[in-house]
Short mmCIF file of C-alpha atoms in Angstrom, two decimals:
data_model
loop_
_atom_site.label_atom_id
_atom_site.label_comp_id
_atom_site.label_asym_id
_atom_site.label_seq_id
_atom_site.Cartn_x
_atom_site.Cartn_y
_atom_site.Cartn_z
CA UNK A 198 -90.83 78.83 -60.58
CA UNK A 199 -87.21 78.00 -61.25
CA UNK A 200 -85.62 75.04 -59.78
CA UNK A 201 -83.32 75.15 -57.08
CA UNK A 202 -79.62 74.85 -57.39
CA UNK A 203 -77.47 72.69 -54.90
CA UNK A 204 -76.20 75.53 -52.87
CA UNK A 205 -79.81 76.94 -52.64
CA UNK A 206 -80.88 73.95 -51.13
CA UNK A 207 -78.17 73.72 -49.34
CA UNK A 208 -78.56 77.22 -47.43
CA UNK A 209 -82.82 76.45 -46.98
CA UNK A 210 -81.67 73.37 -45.18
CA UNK A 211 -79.65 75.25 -42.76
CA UNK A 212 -81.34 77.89 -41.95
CA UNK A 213 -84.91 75.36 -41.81
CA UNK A 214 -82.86 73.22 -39.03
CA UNK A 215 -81.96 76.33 -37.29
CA UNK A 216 -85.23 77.81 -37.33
CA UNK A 217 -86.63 73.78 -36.10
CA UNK A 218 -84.20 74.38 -33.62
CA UNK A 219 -85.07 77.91 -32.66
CA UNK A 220 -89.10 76.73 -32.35
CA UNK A 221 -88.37 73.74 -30.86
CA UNK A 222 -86.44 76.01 -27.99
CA UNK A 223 -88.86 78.57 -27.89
CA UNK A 224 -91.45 75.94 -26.94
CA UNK A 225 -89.64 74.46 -24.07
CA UNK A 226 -87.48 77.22 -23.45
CA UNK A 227 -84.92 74.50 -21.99
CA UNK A 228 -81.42 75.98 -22.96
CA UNK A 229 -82.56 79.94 -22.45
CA UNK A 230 -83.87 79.29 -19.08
CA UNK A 231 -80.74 77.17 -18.05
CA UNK A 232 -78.71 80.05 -19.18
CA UNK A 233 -80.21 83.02 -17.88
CA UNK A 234 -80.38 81.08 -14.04
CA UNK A 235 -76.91 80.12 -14.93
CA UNK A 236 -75.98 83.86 -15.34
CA UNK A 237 -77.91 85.09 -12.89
CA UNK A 238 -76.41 82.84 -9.79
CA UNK A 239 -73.01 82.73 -10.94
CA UNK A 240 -73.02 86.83 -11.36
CA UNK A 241 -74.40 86.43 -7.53
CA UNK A 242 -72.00 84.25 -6.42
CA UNK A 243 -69.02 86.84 -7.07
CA UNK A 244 -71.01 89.49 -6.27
CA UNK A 245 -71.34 87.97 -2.65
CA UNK A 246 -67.76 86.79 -2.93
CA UNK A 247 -66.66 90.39 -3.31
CA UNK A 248 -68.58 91.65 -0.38
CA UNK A 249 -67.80 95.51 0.12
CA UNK A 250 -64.13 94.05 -1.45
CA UNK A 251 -63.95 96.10 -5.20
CA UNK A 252 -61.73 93.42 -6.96
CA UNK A 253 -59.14 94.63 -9.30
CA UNK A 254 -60.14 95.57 -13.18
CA UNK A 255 -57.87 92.39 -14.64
CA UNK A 256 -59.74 90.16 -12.06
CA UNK A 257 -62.73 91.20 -13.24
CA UNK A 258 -62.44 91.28 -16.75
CA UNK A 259 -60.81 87.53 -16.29
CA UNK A 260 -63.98 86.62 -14.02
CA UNK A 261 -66.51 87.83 -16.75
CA UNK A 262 -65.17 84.88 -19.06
CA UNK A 263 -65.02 82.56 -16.44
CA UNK A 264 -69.32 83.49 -16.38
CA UNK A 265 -69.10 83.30 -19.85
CA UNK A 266 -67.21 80.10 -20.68
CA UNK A 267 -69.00 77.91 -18.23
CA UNK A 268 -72.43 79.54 -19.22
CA UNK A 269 -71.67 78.33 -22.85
CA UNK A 270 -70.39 75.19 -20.86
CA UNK A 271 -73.72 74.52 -19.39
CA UNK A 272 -76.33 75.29 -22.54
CA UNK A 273 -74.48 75.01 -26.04
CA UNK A 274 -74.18 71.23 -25.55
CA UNK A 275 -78.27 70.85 -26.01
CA UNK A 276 -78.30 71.15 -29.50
CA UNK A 277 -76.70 67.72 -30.55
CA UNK A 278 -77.57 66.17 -26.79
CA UNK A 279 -81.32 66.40 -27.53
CA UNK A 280 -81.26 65.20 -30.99
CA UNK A 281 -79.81 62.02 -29.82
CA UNK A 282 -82.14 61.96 -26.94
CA UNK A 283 -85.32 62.32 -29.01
CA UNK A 284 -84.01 59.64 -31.12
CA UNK A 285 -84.12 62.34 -34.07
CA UNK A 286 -80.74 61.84 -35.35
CA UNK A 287 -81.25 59.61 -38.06
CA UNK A 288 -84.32 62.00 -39.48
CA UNK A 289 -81.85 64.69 -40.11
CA UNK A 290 -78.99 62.09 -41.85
CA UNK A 291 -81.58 61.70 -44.32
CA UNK A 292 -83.16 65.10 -45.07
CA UNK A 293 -80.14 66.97 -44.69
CA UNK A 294 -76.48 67.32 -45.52
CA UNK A 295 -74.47 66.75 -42.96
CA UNK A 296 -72.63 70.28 -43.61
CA UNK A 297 -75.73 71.85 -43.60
CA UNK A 298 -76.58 70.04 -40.31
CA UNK A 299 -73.57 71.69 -38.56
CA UNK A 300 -74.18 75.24 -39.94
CA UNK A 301 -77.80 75.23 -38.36
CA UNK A 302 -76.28 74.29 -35.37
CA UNK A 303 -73.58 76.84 -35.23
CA UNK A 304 -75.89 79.19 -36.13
CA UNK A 305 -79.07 78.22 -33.38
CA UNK A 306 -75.84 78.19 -30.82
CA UNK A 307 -74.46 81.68 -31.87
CA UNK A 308 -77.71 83.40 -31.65
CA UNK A 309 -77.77 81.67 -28.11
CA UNK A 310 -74.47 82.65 -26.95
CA UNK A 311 -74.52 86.38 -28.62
CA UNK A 312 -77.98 86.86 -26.39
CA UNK A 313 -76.67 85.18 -23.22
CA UNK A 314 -73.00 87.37 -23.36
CA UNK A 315 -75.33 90.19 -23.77
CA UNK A 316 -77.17 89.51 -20.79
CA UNK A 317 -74.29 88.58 -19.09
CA UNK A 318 -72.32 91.45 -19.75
CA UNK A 319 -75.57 93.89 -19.02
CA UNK A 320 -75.83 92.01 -15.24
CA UNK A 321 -71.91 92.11 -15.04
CA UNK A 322 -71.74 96.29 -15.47
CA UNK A 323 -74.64 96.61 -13.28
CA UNK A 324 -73.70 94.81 -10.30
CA UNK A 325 -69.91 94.87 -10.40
CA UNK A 326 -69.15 98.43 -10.10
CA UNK A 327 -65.53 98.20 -10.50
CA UNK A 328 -66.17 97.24 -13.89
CA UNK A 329 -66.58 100.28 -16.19
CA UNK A 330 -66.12 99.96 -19.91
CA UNK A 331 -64.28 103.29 -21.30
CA UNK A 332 -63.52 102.01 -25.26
CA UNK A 333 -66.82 100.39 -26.30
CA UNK A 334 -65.78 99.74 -29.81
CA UNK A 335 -63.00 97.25 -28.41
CA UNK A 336 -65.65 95.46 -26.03
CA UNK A 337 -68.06 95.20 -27.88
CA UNK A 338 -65.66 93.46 -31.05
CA UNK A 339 -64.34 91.64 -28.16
CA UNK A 340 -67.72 90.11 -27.43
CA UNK A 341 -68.90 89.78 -31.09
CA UNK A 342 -65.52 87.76 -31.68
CA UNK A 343 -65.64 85.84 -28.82
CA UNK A 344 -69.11 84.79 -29.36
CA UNK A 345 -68.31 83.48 -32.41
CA UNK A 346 -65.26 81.51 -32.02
CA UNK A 347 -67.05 80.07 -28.67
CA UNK A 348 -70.15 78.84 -30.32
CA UNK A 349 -67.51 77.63 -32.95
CA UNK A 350 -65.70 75.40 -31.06
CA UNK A 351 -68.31 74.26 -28.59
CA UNK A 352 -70.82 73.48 -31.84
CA UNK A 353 -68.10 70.51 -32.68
CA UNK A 354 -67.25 69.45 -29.04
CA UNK A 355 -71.36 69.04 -28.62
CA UNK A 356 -71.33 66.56 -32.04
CA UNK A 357 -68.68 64.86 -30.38
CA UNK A 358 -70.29 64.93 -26.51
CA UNK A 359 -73.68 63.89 -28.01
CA UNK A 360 -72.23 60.27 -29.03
CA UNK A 361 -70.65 59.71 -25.57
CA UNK A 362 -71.96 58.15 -22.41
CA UNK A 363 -70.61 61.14 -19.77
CA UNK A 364 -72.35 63.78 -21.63
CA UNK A 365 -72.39 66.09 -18.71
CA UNK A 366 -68.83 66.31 -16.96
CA UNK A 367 -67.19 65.64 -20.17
CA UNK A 368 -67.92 68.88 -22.48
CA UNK A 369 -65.94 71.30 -20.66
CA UNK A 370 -63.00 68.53 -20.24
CA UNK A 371 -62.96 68.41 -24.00
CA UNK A 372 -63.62 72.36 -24.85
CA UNK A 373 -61.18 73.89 -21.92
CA UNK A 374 -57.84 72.84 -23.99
CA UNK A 375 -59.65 74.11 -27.09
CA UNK A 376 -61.02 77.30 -26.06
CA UNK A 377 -58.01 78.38 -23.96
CA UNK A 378 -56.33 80.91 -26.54
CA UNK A 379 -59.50 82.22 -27.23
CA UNK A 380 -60.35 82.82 -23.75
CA UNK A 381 -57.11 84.13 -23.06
CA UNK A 382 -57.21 86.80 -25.48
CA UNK A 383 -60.45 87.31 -25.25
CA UNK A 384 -59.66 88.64 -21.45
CA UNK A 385 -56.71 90.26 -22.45
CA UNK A 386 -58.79 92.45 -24.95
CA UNK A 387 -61.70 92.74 -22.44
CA UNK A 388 -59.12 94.38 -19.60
CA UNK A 389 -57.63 96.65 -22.78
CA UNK A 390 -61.76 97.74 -22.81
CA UNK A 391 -61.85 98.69 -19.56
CA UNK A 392 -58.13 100.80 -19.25
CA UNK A 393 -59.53 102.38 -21.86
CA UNK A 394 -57.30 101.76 -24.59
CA UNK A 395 -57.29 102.67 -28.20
CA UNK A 396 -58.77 100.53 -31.50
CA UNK A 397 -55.92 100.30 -33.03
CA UNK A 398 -54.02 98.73 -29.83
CA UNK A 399 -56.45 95.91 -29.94
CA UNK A 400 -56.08 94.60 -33.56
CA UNK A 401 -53.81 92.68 -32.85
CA UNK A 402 -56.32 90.51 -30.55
CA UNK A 403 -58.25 91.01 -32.99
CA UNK A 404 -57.25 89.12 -36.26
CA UNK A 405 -55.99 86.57 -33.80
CA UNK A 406 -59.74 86.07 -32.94
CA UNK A 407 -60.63 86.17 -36.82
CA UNK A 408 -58.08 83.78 -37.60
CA UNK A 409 -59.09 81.17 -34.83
CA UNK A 410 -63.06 81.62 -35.87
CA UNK A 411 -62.04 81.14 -39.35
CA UNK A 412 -59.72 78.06 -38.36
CA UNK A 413 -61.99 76.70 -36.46
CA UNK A 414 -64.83 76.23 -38.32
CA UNK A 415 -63.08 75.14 -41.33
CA UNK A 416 -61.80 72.15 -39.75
CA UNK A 417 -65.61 71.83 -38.18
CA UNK A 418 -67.34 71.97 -41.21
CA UNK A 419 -64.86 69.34 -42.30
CA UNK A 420 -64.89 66.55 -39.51
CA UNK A 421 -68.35 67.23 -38.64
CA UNK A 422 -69.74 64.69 -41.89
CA UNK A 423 -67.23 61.59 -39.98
CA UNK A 424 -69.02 62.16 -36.40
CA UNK A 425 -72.70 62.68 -38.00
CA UNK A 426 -72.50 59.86 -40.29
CA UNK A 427 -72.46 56.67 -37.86
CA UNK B 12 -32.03 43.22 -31.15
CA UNK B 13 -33.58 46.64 -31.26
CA UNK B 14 -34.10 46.48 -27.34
CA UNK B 15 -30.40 45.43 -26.55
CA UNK B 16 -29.08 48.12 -28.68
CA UNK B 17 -31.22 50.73 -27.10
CA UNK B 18 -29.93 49.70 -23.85
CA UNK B 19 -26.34 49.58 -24.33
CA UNK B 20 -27.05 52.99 -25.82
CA UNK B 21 -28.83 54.78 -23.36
CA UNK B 22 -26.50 53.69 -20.48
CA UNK B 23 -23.67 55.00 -22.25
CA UNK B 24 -25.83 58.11 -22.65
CA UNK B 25 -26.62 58.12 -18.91
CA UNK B 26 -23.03 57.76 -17.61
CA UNK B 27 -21.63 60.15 -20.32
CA UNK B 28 -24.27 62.60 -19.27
CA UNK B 29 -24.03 62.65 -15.63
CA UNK B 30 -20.23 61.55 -15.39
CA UNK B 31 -18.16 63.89 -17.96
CA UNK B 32 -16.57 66.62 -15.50
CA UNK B 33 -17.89 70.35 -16.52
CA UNK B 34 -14.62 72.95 -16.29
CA UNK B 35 -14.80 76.53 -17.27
CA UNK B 36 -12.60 76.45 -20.03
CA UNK B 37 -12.43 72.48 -21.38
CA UNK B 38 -9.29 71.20 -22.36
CA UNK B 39 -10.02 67.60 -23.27
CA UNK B 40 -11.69 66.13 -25.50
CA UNK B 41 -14.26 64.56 -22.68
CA UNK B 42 -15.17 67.98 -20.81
CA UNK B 43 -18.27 69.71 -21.02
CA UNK B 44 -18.14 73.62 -21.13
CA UNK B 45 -19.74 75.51 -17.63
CA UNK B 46 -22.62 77.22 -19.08
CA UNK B 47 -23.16 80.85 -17.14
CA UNK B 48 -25.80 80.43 -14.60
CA UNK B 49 -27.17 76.97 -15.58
CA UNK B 50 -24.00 75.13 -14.65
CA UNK B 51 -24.56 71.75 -13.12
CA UNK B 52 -28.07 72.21 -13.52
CA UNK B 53 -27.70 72.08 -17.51
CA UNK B 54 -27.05 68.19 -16.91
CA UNK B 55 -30.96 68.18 -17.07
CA UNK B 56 -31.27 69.08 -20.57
CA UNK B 57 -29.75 65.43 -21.53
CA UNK B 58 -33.12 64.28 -20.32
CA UNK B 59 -35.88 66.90 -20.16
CA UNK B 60 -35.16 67.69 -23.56
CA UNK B 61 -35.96 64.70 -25.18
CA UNK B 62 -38.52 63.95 -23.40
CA UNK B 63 -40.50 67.57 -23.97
CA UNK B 64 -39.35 66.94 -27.88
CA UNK B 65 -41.22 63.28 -27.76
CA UNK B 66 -44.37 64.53 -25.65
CA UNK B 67 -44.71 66.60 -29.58
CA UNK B 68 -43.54 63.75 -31.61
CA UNK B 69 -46.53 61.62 -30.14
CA UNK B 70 -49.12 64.04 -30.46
CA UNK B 71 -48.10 64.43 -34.01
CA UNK B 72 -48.04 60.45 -34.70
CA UNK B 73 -51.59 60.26 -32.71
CA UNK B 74 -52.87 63.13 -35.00
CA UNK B 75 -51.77 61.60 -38.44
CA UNK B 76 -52.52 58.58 -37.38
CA UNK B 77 -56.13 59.60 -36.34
CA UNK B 78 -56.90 61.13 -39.73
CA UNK B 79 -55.31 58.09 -41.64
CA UNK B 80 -57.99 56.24 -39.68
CA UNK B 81 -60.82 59.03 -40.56
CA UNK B 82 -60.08 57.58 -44.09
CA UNK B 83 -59.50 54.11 -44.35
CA UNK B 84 -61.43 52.89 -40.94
CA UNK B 85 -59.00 50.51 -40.33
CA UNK B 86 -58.47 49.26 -36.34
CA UNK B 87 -54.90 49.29 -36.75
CA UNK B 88 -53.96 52.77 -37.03
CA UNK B 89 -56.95 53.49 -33.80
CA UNK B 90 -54.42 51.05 -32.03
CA UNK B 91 -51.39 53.11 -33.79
CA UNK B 92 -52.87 56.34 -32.96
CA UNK B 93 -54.04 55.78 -29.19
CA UNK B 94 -50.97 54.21 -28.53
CA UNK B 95 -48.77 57.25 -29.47
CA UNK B 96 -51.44 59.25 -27.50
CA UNK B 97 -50.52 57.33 -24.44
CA UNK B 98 -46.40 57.20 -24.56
CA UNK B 99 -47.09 60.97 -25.55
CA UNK B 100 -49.03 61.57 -22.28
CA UNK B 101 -46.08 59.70 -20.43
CA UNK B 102 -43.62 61.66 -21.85
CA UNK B 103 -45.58 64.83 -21.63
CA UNK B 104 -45.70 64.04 -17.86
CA UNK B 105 -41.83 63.15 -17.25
CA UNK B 106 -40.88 66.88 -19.33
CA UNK B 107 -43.02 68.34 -16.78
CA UNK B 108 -42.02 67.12 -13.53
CA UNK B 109 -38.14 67.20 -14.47
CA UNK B 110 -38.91 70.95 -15.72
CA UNK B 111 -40.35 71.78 -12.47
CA UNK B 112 -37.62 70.35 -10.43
CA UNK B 113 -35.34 72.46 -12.53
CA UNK B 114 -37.44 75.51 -12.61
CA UNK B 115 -37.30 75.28 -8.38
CA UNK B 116 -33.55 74.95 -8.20
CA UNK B 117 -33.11 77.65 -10.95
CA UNK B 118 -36.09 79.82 -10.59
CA UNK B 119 -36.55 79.21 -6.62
CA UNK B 120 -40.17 77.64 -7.44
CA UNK B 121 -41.49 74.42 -8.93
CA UNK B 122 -44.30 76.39 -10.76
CA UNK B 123 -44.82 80.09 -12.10
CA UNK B 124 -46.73 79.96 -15.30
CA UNK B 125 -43.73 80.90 -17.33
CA UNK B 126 -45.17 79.66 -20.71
CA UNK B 127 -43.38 76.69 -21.26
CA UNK B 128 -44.81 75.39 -18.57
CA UNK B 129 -48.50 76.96 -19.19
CA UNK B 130 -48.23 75.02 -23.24
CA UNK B 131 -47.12 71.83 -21.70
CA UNK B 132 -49.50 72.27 -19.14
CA UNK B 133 -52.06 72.30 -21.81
CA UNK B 134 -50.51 69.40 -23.57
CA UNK B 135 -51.07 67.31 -20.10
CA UNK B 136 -54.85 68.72 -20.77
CA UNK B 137 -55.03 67.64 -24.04
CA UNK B 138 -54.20 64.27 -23.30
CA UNK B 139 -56.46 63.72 -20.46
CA UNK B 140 -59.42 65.40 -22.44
CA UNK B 141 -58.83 62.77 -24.95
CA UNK B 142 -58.13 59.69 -22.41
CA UNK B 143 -61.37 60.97 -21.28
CA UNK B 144 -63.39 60.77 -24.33
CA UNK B 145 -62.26 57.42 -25.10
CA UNK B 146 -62.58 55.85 -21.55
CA UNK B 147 -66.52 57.65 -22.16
CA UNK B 148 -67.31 55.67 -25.83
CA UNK B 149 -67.75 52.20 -25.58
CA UNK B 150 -68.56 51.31 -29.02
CA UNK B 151 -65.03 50.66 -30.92
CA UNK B 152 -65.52 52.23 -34.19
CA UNK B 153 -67.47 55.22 -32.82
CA UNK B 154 -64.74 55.72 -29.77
CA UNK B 155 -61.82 55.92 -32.94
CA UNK B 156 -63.77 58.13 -35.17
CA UNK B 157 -64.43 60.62 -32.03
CA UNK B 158 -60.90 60.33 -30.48
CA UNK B 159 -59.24 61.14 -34.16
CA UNK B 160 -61.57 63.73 -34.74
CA UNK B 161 -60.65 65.17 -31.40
CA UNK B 162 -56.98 64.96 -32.02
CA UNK B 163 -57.55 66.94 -35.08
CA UNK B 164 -59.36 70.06 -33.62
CA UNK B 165 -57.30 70.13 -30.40
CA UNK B 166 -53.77 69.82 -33.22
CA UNK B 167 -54.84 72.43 -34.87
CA UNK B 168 -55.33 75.33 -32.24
CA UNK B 169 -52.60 74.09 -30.55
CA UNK B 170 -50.18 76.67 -32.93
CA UNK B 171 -52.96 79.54 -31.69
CA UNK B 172 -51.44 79.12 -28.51
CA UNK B 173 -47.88 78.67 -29.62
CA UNK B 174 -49.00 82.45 -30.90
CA UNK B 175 -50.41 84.30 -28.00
CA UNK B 176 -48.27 82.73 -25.16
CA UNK B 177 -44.99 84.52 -26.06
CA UNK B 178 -46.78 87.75 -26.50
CA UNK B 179 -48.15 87.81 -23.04
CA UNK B 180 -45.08 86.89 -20.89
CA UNK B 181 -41.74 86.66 -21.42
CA UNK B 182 -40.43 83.27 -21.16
CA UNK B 183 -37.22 82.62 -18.54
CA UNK B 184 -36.55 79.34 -20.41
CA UNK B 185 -33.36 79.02 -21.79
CA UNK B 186 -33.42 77.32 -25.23
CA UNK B 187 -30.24 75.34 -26.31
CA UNK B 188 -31.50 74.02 -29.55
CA UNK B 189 -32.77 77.13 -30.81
CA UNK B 190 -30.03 78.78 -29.52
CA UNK B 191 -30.41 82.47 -31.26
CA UNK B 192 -28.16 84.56 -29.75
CA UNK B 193 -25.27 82.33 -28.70
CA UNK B 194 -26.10 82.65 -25.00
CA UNK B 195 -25.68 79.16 -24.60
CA UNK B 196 -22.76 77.76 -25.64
CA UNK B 197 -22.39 73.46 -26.02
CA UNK B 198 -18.97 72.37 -27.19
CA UNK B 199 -18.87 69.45 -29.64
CA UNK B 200 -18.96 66.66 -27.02
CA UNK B 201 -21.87 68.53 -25.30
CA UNK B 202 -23.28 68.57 -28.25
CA UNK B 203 -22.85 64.56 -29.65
CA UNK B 204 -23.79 63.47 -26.19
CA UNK B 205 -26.99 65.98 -25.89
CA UNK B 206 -27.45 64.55 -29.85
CA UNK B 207 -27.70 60.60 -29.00
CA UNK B 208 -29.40 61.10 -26.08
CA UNK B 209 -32.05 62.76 -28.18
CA UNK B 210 -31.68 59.54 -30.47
CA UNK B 211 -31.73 57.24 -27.64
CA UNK B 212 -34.80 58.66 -26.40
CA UNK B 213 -36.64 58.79 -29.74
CA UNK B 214 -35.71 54.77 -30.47
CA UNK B 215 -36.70 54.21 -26.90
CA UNK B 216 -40.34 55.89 -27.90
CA UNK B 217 -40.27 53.76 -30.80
CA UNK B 218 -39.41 50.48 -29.63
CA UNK B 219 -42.44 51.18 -26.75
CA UNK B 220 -44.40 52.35 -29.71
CA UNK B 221 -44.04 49.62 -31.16
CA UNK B 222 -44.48 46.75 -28.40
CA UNK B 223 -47.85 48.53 -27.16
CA UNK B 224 -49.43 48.68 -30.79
CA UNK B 225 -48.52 44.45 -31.23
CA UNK B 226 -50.16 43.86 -27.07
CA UNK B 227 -53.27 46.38 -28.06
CA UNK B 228 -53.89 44.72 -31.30
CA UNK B 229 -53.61 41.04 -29.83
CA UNK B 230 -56.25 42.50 -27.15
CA UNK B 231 -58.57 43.05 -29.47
CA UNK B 232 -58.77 40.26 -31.61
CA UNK B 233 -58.81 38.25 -28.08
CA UNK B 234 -61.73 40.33 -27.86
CA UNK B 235 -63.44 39.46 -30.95
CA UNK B 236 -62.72 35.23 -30.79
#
């Protein structure tokens, strides 16, 4: 057997805290269960809001990443939060690099947040019938991209969260200002989705999205190492 | 010496801007052109302006100061960089409140989400966010690194937004520095005064700057003997 190069080792270590990570969930099922109730009464809550009322379509394409925001809000802060509760922390500062460290995390929380907008978005369209989807290519980029650039920024307000005393009310303090533009276009590509407009209109949304992702977790991957490292 | 001068400057500034008589077509040398539907209410700009400009300048100072702390760890430029935060936050409030008081007599409301007032609106946020961190932290060291860390991320998706808000709403706000297509026209005295009041203001921030980094840093080492 060949030995490993740095980057090799690098990559195992990422993807062996994100599968600890992904085990360690599965066993209490903590964050997925939050989620899902999370979903599930907030989805209610409009639909009883609503009534017999049929909302209009930018309402309700602004009201599916309100769900979505404060559903990331709620669960994507666990990661970090129970490594510092467990008293694990200083295991991982020595058997990993801290970039490493980050990239599992970004990585447990985007798998989280892809399968909770997809449930999300699956309760939205059945419940809400004012809320039909006529270009699926644009939603469902919209959704991929937003995923992504929320589990971005909410993976480096969590290392941040995780070393303060108000873990709770503080996280979506810190990630609103952050996550704004993304929301933002995020529901301005959501309501182009549902008047049914075509690819090419929403590019532009697009490599905004991209860029921000991209942006994003440059700088995480960066300033991640001065918050890990105590 | 610093804080005399800045006095004896900024009153000038505050007569000169409020007192100079504004004509439609200025003669003398001390009249300020009429500007088309701002008129009186330009006066403002002497003031808001400078202050919006400064809310910036601090949130630039607290970011550079926050990564010069990321490398050295010194306590100083955490003192340097929180203090900017806070005159920033000041600031950030005054260009908001004397922009809605304009926006009511010019636009008939104190608040419609034209996006000037949505980015400084998520300036205010900014700062609070990070008041809110570091009120949260209660080690020293740990609150810095966190604070200039957060300065960092929330500095650099500010331009996102700087981006996307012009592209979703067209903005009412009339722009005299940036003044593209002559709409607004400032006549030389306009102009100096508008000029040194934007000086005053900045030595102001600096002096204040200043004074709260030397009564932060004599907290601390209070705190330590």
């Amino acid at each position: 057997m060949q030995t490993e190069k740095p980057y090799q080792r690098w990559i195992l270590s990422a993807i062996s805290i994100f599968l600890k990570d992904w085990h360690s969930e599965l066993r209490t099922r903590y964050a997925i269960s939050a989620l899902v109730m999370f979903v599930v009464t907030t989805i209610s809550v409009i639909v009883f809001a609503l009534g017999s009322e049929s909302a209009p379509v930018d309402a309700l394409s602004g009201m599916l990443w309100v769900v979505i925001f404060f559903a990331a809000m709620s669960g994507l802060s666990r990661t970090f939060v129970a490594e510092e509760e467990r008293g694990t922390v200083m295991t991982l500062q020595l058997v990993a690099e801290p970039s490493a460290v980050y990239f599992g995390k970004l990585l447990f929380n985007l798998v989280l947040i892809v399968g909770v907008n997809l449930f999300t978005v699956i309760l939205y369209a059945i419940f809400l019938n004012g809320f039909v989807i006529q270009s699926f290519s644009i939603f469902a980029g919209t959704i991929l991209l937003g995923s992504i650039g929320l589990a971005a920024s909410s993976t480096i307000i969590a290392a941040i969260i995780a070393k303060a005393n108000t873990k709770g009310t503080l996280y979506p303090v810190l990630s609103f200002p952050i996550l704004l533009p993304l929301l933002l276009t995020c529901i301005n590509a959501t309501r182009l989705a549902v008047e049914g407009a075509l690819l090419s209109e929403a590019m532009g949304e697009f490599q905004f999205l991209v860029s921000y992702i991209v942006v994003v977790v440059t700088a995480s991957s960066i300033l991640f190492e001065y918050i890990w490292k105590d | 010496m610093l804080k005399a001068v800045l006095f004896v400057w900024m009153t000038v500034v505050v007569i000169l801007a409020l007192g100079l008589p504004m004509v439609n077509q200025p003669q003398a040398w001390y009249q300020f052109p009429t500007i088309p539907a701002l008129e009186e209410k330009a006066r403002i700009m002497f003031f808001h302006v400078p202050t919006a400009w400064l809310s910036v300048v601090a949130f630039v100072t607290s970011m550079v100061y926050g990564i010069r702390y990321l490398r050295n760890k010194q306590t100083e430029d955490d003192i340097k960089s929180s203090a900017a935060a806070g005159l920033g936050f000041l600031f950030c409030f005054l260009a908001t409140a004397t922009g809605a008081i304009w926006a009511k007599f010019s636009w008939g409301t104190y608040w419609n989400w034209d996006p000037r007032q949505t980015s400084i609106f998520v300036l205010l946020l900014i700062y609070g966010a990070y008041f809110a961190l570091r009120s949260a932290v209660e080690v020293e060291e740990k609150r810095a690194t966190l604070a200039a860390v957060y300065s960092i991320i929330a500095a650099i998706t500010m331009p996102f937004f700087m981006f996307i808000m012009p592209r979703m709403l067209a903005s009412l706000h009339p722009e005299p520095i940036l003044n593209v297509q002559g709409k607004i026209q400032m006549n030389a005295t306009m102009l100096i005064v508008f000029v040194s009041s934007l000086a005053g203001f900045t030595g102001l921030y600096y002096w204040m700057w200043k004074l709260q980094v030397r009564a932060q840093t004599l907290e601390s080492k209070r705190h330590f003997s």
